[in-house]
Coordinates of C-alpha atoms in Angstrom, one line a residue:
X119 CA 103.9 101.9 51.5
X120 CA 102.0 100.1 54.2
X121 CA 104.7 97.3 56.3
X122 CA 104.6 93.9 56.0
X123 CA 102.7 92.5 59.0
X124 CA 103.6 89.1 58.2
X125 CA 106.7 89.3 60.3
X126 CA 104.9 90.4 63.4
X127 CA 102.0 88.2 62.9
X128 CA 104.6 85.4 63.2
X129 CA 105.9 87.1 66.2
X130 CA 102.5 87.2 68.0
X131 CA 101.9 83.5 67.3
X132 CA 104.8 82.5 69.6
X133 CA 103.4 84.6 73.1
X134 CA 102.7 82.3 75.6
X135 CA 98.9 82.8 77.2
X136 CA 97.2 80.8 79.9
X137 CA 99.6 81.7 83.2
X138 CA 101.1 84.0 85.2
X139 CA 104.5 84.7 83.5
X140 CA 107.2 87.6 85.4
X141 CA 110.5 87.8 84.8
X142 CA 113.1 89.3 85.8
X143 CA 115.6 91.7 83.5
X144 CA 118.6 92.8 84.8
X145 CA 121.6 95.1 82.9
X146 CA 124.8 93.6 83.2
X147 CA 126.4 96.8 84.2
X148 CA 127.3 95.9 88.3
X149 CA 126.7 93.7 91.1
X150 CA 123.7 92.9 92.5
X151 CA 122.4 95.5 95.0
X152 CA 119.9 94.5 97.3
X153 CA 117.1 96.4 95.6
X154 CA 117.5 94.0 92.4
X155 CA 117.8 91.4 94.5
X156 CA 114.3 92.3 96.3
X157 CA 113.0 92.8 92.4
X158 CA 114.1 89.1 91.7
X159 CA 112.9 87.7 94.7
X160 CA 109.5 89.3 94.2
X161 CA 109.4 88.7 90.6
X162 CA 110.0 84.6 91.5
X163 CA 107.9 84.7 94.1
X164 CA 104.9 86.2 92.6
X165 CA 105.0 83.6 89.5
X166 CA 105.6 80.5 91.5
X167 CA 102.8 81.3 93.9
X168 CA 100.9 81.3 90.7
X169 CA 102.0 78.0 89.5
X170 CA 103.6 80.3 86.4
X171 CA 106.5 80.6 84.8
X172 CA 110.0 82.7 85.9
X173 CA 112.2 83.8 83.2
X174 CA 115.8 85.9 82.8
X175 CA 116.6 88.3 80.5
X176 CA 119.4 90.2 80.2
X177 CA 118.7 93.8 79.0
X178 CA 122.5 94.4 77.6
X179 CA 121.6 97.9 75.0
X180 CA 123.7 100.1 77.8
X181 CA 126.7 98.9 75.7
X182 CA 128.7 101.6 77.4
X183 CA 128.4 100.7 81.0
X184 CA 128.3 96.9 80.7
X185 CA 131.0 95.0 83.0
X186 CA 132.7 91.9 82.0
X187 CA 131.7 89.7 84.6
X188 CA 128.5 91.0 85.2
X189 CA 126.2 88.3 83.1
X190 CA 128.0 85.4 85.1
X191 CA 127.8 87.1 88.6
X192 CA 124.2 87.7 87.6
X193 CA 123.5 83.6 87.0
X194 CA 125.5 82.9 90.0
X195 CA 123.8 85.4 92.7
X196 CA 120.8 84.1 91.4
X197 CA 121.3 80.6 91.8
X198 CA 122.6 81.1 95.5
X199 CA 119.4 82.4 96.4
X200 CA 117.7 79.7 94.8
X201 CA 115.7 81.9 91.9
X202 CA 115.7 78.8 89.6
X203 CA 114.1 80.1 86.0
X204 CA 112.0 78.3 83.6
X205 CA 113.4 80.5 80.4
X206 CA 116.2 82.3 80.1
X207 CA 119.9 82.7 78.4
X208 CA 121.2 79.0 79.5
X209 CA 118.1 77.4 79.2
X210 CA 116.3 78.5 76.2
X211 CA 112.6 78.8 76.0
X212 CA 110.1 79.8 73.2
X213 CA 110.2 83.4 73.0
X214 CA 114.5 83.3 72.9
X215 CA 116.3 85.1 72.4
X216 CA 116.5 86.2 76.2
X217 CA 119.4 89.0 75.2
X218 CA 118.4 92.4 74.4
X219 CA 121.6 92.7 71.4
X220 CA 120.0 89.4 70.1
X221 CA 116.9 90.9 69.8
X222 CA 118.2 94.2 68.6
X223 CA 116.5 93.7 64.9
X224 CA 113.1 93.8 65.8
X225 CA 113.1 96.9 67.9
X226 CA 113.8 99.0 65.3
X227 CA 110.9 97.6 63.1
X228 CA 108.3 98.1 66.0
X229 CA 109.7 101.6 66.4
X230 CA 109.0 102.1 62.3
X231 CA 106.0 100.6 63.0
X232 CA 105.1 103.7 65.4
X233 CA 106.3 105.9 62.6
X234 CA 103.9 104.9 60.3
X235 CA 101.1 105.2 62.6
X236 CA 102.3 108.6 63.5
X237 CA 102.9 107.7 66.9
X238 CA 106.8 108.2 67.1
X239 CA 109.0 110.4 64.7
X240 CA 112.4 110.5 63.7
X241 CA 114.6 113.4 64.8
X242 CA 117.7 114.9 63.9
X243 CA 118.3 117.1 66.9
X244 CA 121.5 117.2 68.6
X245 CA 120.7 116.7 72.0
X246 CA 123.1 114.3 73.3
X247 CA 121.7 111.3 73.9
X248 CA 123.5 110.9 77.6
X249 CA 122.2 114.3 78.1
X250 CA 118.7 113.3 77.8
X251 CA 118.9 109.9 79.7
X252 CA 119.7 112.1 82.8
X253 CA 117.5 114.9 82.5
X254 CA 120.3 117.5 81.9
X255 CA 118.4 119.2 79.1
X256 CA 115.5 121.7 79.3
X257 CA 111.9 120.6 77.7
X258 CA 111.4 122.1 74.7
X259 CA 109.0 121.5 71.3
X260 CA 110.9 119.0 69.0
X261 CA 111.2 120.9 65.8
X262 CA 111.5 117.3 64.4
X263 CA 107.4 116.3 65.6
X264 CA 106.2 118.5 62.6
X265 CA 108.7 117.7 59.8
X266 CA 107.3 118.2 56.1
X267 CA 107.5 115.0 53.9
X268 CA 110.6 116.4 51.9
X269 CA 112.3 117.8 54.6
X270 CA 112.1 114.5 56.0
X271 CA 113.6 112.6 52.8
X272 CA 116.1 115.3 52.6
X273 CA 117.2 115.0 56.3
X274 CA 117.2 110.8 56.0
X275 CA 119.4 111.3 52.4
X276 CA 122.1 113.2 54.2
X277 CA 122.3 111.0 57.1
X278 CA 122.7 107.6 55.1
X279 CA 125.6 109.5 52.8
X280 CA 127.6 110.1 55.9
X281 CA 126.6 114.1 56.0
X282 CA 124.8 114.0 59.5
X283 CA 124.5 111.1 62.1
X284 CA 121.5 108.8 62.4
X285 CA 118.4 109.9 63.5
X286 CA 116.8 108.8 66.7
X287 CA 113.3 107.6 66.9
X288 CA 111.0 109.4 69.6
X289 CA 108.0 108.7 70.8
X290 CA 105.4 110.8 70.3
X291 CA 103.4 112.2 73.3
X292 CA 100.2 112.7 72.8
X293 CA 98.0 115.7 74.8
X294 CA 95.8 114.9 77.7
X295 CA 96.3 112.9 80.7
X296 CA 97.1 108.7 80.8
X297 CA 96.5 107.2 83.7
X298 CA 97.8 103.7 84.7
X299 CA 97.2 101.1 87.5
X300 CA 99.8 100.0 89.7
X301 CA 98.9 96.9 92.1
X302 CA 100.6 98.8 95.2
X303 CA 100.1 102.4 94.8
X304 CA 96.5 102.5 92.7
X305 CA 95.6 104.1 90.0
X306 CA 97.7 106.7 89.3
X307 CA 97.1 110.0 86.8
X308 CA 99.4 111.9 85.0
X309 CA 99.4 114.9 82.8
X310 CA 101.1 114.1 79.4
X311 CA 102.4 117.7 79.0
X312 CA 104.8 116.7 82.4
X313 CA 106.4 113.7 79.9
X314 CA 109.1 114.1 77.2
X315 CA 108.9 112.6 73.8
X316 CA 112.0 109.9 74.7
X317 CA 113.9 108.2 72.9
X318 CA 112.7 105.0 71.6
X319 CA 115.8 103.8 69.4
X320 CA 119.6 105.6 69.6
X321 CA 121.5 106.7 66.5
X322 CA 123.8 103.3 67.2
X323 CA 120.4 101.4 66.3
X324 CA 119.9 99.6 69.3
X325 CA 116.6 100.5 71.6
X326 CA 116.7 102.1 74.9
X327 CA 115.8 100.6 78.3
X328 CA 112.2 101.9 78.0
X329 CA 111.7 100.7 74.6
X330 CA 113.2 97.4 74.7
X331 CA 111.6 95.9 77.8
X332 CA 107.9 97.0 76.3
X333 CA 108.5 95.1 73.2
X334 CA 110.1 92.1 74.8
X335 CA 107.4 92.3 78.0
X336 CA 104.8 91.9 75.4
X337 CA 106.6 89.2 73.0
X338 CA 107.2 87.1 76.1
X339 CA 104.1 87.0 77.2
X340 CA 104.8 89.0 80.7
X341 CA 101.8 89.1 83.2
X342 CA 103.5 90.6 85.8
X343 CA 106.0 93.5 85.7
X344 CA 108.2 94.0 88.8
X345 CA 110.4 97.0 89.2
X346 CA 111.6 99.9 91.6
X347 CA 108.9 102.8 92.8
X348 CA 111.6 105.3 91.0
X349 CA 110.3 103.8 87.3
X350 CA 106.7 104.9 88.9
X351 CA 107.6 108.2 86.4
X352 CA 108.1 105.7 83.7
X353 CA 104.8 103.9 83.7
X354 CA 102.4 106.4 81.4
X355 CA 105.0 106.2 78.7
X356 CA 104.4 102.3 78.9
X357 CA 100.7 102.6 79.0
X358 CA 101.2 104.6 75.9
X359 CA 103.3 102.2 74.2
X360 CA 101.1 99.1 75.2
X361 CA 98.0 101.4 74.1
X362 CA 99.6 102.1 70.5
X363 CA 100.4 99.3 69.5
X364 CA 96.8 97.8 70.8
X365 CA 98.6 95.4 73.4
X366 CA 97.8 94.0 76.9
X367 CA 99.2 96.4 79.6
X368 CA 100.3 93.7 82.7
X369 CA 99.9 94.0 86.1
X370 CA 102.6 96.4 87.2
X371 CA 104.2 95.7 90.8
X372 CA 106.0 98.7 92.0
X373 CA 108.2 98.5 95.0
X374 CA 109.0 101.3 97.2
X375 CA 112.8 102.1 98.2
X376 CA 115.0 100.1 99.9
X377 CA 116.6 102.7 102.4
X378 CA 119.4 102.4 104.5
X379 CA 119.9 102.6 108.3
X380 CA 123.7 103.9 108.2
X381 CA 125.5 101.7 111.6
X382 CA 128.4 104.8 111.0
X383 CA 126.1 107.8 111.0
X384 CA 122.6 106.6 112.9
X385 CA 121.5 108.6 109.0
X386 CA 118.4 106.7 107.0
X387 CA 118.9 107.0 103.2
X388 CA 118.7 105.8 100.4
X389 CA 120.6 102.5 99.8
X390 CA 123.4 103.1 97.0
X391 CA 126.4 101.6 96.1
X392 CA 128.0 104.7 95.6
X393 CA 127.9 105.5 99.5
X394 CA 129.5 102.0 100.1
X395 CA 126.4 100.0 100.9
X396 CA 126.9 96.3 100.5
X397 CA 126.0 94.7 97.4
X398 CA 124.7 91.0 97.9
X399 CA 127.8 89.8 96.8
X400 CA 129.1 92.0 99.4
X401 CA 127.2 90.1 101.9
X402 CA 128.4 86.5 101.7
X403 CA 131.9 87.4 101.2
X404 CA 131.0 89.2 104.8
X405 CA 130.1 85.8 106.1
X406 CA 126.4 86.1 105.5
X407 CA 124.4 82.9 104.3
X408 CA 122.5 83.2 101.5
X409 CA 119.5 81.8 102.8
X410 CA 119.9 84.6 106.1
X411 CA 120.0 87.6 103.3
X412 CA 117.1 86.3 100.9
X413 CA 115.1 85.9 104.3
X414 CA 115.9 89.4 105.5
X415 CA 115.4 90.8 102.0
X416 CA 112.0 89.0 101.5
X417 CA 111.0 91.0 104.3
X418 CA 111.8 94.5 103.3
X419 CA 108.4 95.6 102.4
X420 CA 106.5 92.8 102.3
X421 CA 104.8 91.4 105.1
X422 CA 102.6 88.0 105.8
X423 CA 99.3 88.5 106.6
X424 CA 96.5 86.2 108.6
X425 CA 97.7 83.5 111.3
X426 CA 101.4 84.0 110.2
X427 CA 101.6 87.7 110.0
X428 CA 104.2 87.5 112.9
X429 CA 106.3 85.1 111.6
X430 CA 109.9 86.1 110.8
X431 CA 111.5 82.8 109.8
X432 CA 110.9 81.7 105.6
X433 CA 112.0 78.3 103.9
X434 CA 111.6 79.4 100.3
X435 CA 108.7 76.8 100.0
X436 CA 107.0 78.7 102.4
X437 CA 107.8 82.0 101.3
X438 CA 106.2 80.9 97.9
X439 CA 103.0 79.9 99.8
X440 CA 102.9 82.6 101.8
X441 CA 103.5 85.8 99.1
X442 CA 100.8 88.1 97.9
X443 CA 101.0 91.0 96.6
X444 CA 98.7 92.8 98.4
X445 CA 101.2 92.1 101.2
X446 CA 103.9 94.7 99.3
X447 CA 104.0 98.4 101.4
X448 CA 103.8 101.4 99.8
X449 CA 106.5 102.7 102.6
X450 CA 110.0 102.3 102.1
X451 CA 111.9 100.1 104.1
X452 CA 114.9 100.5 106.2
X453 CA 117.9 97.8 105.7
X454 CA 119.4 97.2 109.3
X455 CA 122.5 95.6 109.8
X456 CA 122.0 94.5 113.2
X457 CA 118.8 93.1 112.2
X458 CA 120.6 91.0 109.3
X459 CA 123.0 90.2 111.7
X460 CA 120.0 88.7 114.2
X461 CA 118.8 86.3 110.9
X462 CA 122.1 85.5 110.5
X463 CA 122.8 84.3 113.7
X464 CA 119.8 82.0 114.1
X465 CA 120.6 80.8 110.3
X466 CA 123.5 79.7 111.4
X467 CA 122.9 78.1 114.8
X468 CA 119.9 76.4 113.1
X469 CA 122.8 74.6 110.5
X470 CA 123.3 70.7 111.1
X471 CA 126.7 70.8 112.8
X472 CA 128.6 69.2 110.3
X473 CA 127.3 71.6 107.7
X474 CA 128.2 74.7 109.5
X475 CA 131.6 72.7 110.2
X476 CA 132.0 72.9 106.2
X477 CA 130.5 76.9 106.2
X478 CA 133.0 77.2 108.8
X479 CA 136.6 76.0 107.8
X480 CA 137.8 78.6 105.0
X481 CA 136.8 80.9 107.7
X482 CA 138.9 79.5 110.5
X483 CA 141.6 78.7 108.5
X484 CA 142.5 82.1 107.3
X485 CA 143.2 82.5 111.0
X486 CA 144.4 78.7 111.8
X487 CA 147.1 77.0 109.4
X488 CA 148.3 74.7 112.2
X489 CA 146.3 71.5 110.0
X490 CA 147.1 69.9 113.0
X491 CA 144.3 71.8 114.9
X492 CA 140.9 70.0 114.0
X493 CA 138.6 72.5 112.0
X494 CA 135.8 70.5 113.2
X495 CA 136.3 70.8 116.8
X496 CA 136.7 74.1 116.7
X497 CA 133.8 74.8 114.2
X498 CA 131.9 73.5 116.9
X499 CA 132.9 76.1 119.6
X500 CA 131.6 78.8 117.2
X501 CA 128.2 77.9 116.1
X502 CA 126.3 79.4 118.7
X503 CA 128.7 82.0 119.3
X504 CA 129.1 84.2 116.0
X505 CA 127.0 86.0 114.1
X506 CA 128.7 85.7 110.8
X507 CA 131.1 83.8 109.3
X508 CA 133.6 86.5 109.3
X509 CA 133.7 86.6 112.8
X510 CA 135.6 83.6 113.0
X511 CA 139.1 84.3 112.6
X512 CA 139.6 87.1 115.1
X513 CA 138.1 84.4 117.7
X514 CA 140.1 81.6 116.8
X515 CA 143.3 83.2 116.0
X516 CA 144.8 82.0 119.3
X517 CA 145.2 78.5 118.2
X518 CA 147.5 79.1 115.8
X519 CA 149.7 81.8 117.9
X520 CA 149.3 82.6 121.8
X521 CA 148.9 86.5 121.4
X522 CA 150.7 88.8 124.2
X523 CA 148.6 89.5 127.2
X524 CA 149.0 91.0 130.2
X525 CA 149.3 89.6 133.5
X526 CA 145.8 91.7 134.3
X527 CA 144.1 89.1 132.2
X528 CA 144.0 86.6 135.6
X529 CA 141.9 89.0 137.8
X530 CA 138.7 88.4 137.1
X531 CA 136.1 89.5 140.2
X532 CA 133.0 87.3 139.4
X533 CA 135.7 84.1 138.6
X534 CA 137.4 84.6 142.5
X535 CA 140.9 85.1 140.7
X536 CA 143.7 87.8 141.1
X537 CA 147.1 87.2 140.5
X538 CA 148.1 85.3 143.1
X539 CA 145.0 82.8 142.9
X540 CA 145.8 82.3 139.3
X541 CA 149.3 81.4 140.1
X542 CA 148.7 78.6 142.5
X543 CA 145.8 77.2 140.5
X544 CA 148.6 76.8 137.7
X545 CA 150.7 75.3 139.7
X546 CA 148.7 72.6 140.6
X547 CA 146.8 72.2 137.1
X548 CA 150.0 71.1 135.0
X549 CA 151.0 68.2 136.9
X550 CA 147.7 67.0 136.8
X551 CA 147.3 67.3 132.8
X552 CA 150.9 66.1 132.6
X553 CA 149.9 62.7 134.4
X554 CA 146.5 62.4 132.6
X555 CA 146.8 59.1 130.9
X556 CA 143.9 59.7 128.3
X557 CA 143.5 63.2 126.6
X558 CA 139.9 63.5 125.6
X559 CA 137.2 66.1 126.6
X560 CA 135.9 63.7 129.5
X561 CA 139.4 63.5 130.7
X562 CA 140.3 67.0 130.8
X563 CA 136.6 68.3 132.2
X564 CA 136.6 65.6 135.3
X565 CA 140.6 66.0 136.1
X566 CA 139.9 69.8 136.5
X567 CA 137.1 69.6 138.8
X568 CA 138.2 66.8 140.3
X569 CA 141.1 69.3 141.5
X570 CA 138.9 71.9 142.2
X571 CA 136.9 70.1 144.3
X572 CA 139.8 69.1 146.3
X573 CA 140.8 72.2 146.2
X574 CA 137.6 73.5 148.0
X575 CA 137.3 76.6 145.1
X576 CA 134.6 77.2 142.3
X577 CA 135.2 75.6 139.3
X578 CA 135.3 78.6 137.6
X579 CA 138.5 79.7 140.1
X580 CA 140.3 77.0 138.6
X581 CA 139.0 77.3 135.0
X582 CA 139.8 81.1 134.2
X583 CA 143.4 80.9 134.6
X584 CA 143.9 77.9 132.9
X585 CA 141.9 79.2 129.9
X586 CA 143.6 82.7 129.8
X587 CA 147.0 81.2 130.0
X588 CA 145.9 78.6 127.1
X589 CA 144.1 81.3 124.9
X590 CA 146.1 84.3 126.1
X591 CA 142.2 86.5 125.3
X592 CA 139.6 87.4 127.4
X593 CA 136.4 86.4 125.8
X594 CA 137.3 83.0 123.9
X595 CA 134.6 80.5 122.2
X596 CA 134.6 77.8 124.3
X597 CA 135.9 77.3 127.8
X598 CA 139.4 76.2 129.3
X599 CA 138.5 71.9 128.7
X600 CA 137.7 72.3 125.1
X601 CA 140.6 74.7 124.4
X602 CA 143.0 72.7 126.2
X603 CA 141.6 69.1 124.2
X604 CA 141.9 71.1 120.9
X605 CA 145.6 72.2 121.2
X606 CA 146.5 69.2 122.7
X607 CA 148.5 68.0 125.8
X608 CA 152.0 69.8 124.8
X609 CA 150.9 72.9 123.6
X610 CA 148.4 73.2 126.6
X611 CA 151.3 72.8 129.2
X612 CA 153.5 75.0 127.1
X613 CA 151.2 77.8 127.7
X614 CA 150.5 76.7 131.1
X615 CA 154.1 77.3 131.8
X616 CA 154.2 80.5 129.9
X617 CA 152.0 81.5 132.2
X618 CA 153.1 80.5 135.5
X619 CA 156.6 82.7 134.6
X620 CA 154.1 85.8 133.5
X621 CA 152.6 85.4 137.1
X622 CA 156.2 84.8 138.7
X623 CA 156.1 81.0 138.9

């Protein structure tokens, strides 16, 4: 008996038409690698340059490996990077629902569907479904493609009295070649004796991955399909889909590899979390700004063309005007730390102060619990000295504890200081800050080299030793004046003092 095509008819009325519609479809099963977060950023940047519409999905049939967090880190991560979608989970829309296992009753009947066209099949084999979704299996003729009708009825009977598990539904693969059209790589042509009859829908009942996102690509109207160079293997079973069921293929958008320029090794590879590489969510809890990391990411094989085809530096607005995706590489792309780190750096010196002052303060605080010690003032020492966030506490760990240091620390060759110098310019420092009526920056600055000055040495003779004594390191962020302002006049001397018995005072 021929299906009811009322259901689907109903289905069909609902697809949107008219714009540019992507979306972007990840499995709750992780965090968010940089690779997906390329795929989003892509997939929102090629529908807003459009004037289209962006939309989440969750693709959730991978019951087995889902994590429990996973959805919310997945709405989070793509809120910090400023991915705001038109459709999706939260939102609604009007091709909802945007969750594969609320979907999962009308896979199956497009899978039947392909049945009764004699397209896909059901089979009984017991190849394991894990087995097959890896590729541990050898190729073989499905003894299931060629089932007589009885066999058939006979083989469905047992498995709906309990006798045998649910068949599978495959799809059936026809002979010949397909050949698809990717926008970065070309056309592309494929002999369909290289390409298995997969799975279409498991024994549990819900769809696989390569099932599910053809039917819901198509129901929600998706123009643009925007996924990793390895699904490249992928795309003539989804011709053959769209093809049987008489659909629209989209414009598919394949991205080569994100690969990974090891600091430990010098080794390019592949970027995987399995070998440790950072997720994004690695990043920020690194200290990276999310606006630094989508910049970087935006640029890992995609380039700007015309008069700003040298320009490094993207606001999101302008990344949206300036996107095209004949501007995607077909080569993969090496993510450098070092170069993350130079985005993050000028990200962060580019900050309004008092904003980097908020960025700032968890940061210095795990290092500084004296509250007494304004987060501010020493937020401001930093901003042009670190850069990422976690840098912060090892530089400002001082404040809250003078570390032990060695009386080497005074000698410094370019400064004009040795031990002896540094001694005598300590003793003549802390009676002056001890008499300083006002302790302010000003104060501080024009007492010291006021005394230099009548001391007839560099100001940097006189400065070095204060500042080691106060900071008791080497390489500090900021010099001795701002230092000594920020721990105040008591501290300061007490160190002052600390040092003049180091250097035998």
């Amino acid at each position: 008996m021929a299906m009811d095509m009322s259901w689907f008819d109903e289905l069909e009325s609902r697809i949107p038409h008219g714009e540019v519609r992507t979306r972007f479809a990840p499995s709750p099963t992780g965090y968010m690698h940089v690779g997906n977060l390329r795929t989003a950023l892509y997939t929102y940047l090629i529908a807003r340059h459009a004037g289209g519409k962006f939309l989440l999905r969750i693709e959730d049939t991978d019951q087995g490996r889902l994590v429990g967090d996973a959805v919310d880190v997945i709405y989070a991560t793509t809120r910090q990077c400023g991915l705001d979608w038109d459709e999706g989970p939260d939102v609604g829309g009007p091709v909802g629902p945007y969750i594969q296992t609320e979907r999962r009753h009308l896979y199956k009947k497009y899978a039947e569907l392909l049945v009764e066209k004699g397209l896909a099949y059901y089979c009984f084999c017991e190849k394991t479904e894990s087995a097959e979704d890896s590729g541990n299996f050898e190729k073989a003729e499905d003894p299931c493609r060629s089932l007589a009708p009885e066999r058939l009825k006979e083989l469905m009977f047992d498995a709906e009295m309990g006798r045998r598990p649910h068949p599978v539904i495959r799809q059936r693969i026809p002979q010949g070649n397909t050949t698809f059209h990717d926008a970065v790589y070309g056309d592309i042509t494929v002999d369909n004796a290289d390409l298995d009859d997969q799975i279409l829908i498991k024994s549990d009942g819900l769809p696989t991955y390569n099932f599910a996102n053809v039917i819901d690509d198509h129901l929600m109207g998706i123009t643009h399909v925007v996924r990793g160079a390895e699904y490249l293997s992928s795309a003539p079973k989804y011709n053959l889909l769209y093809e049987a069921f008489g659909w629209e293929i989209p414009t598919y958008v394949h991205c080569s590899s994100v690969m990974f320029n090891d600091p430990a090794t010098g080794v390019v590879r592949k970027m995987s979390k399995r070998c440790g590489d950072p997720s994004y969510q690695d990043l920020v809890a690194q200290g990276y700004l999310s606006q630094a990391v989508v910049n970087y990411v935006s640029l890992l094989g995609w380039a700007p063309h015309g008069d700003i085809a040298e320009q490094e530096f993207f606001t999101m607005d302008e990344l949206i005007r300036a996107f095209e995706i004949e501007g995607i590489s077909k080569s993969p792309s090496a993510f450098d730390m070092d170069k993350l780190n130079y985005f993050n750096a000028a990200y962060l010196r580019a900050l309004p102060p008092e904003e980097f002052a908020r960025e700032a303060e968890p940061w210095i605080r795990r290092a500084v619990k004296n509250e007494a010690y304004d987060a501010a003032a020493i937020a401001a020492l930093l901003q042009a000295r670190c850069e990422k966030l976690s840098d912060i506490p090892e530089k400002v760990d001082f404040f809250d504890a003078l570390p032990e240091y060695g009386v080497d620390l005074f000698t410094n060759k370019k400064s004009k200081t040795n031990s002896e110098v540094s001694l005598e310019m300590l003793q003549q420092v802390c009676p002056v800050l001890e008499a300083l009526p006002d302790w302010s920056q000003d104060a501080i600055h024009g007492a010291l080299v006021g005394l230099a000055e009548k001391l007839s040495v560099k100001n940097a003779t006189l400065m070095w030793p204060v500042r080691i004594a106060a900071a008791g390191k080497a390489v500090t962020p900021g010099g001795a004046v701002e230092i000594c302002r920020i721990l105040g006049r008591d501290e300061t001397l007490r160190r002052l003092k600390l040092g003049l018995e180091k250097l035998g005072g």
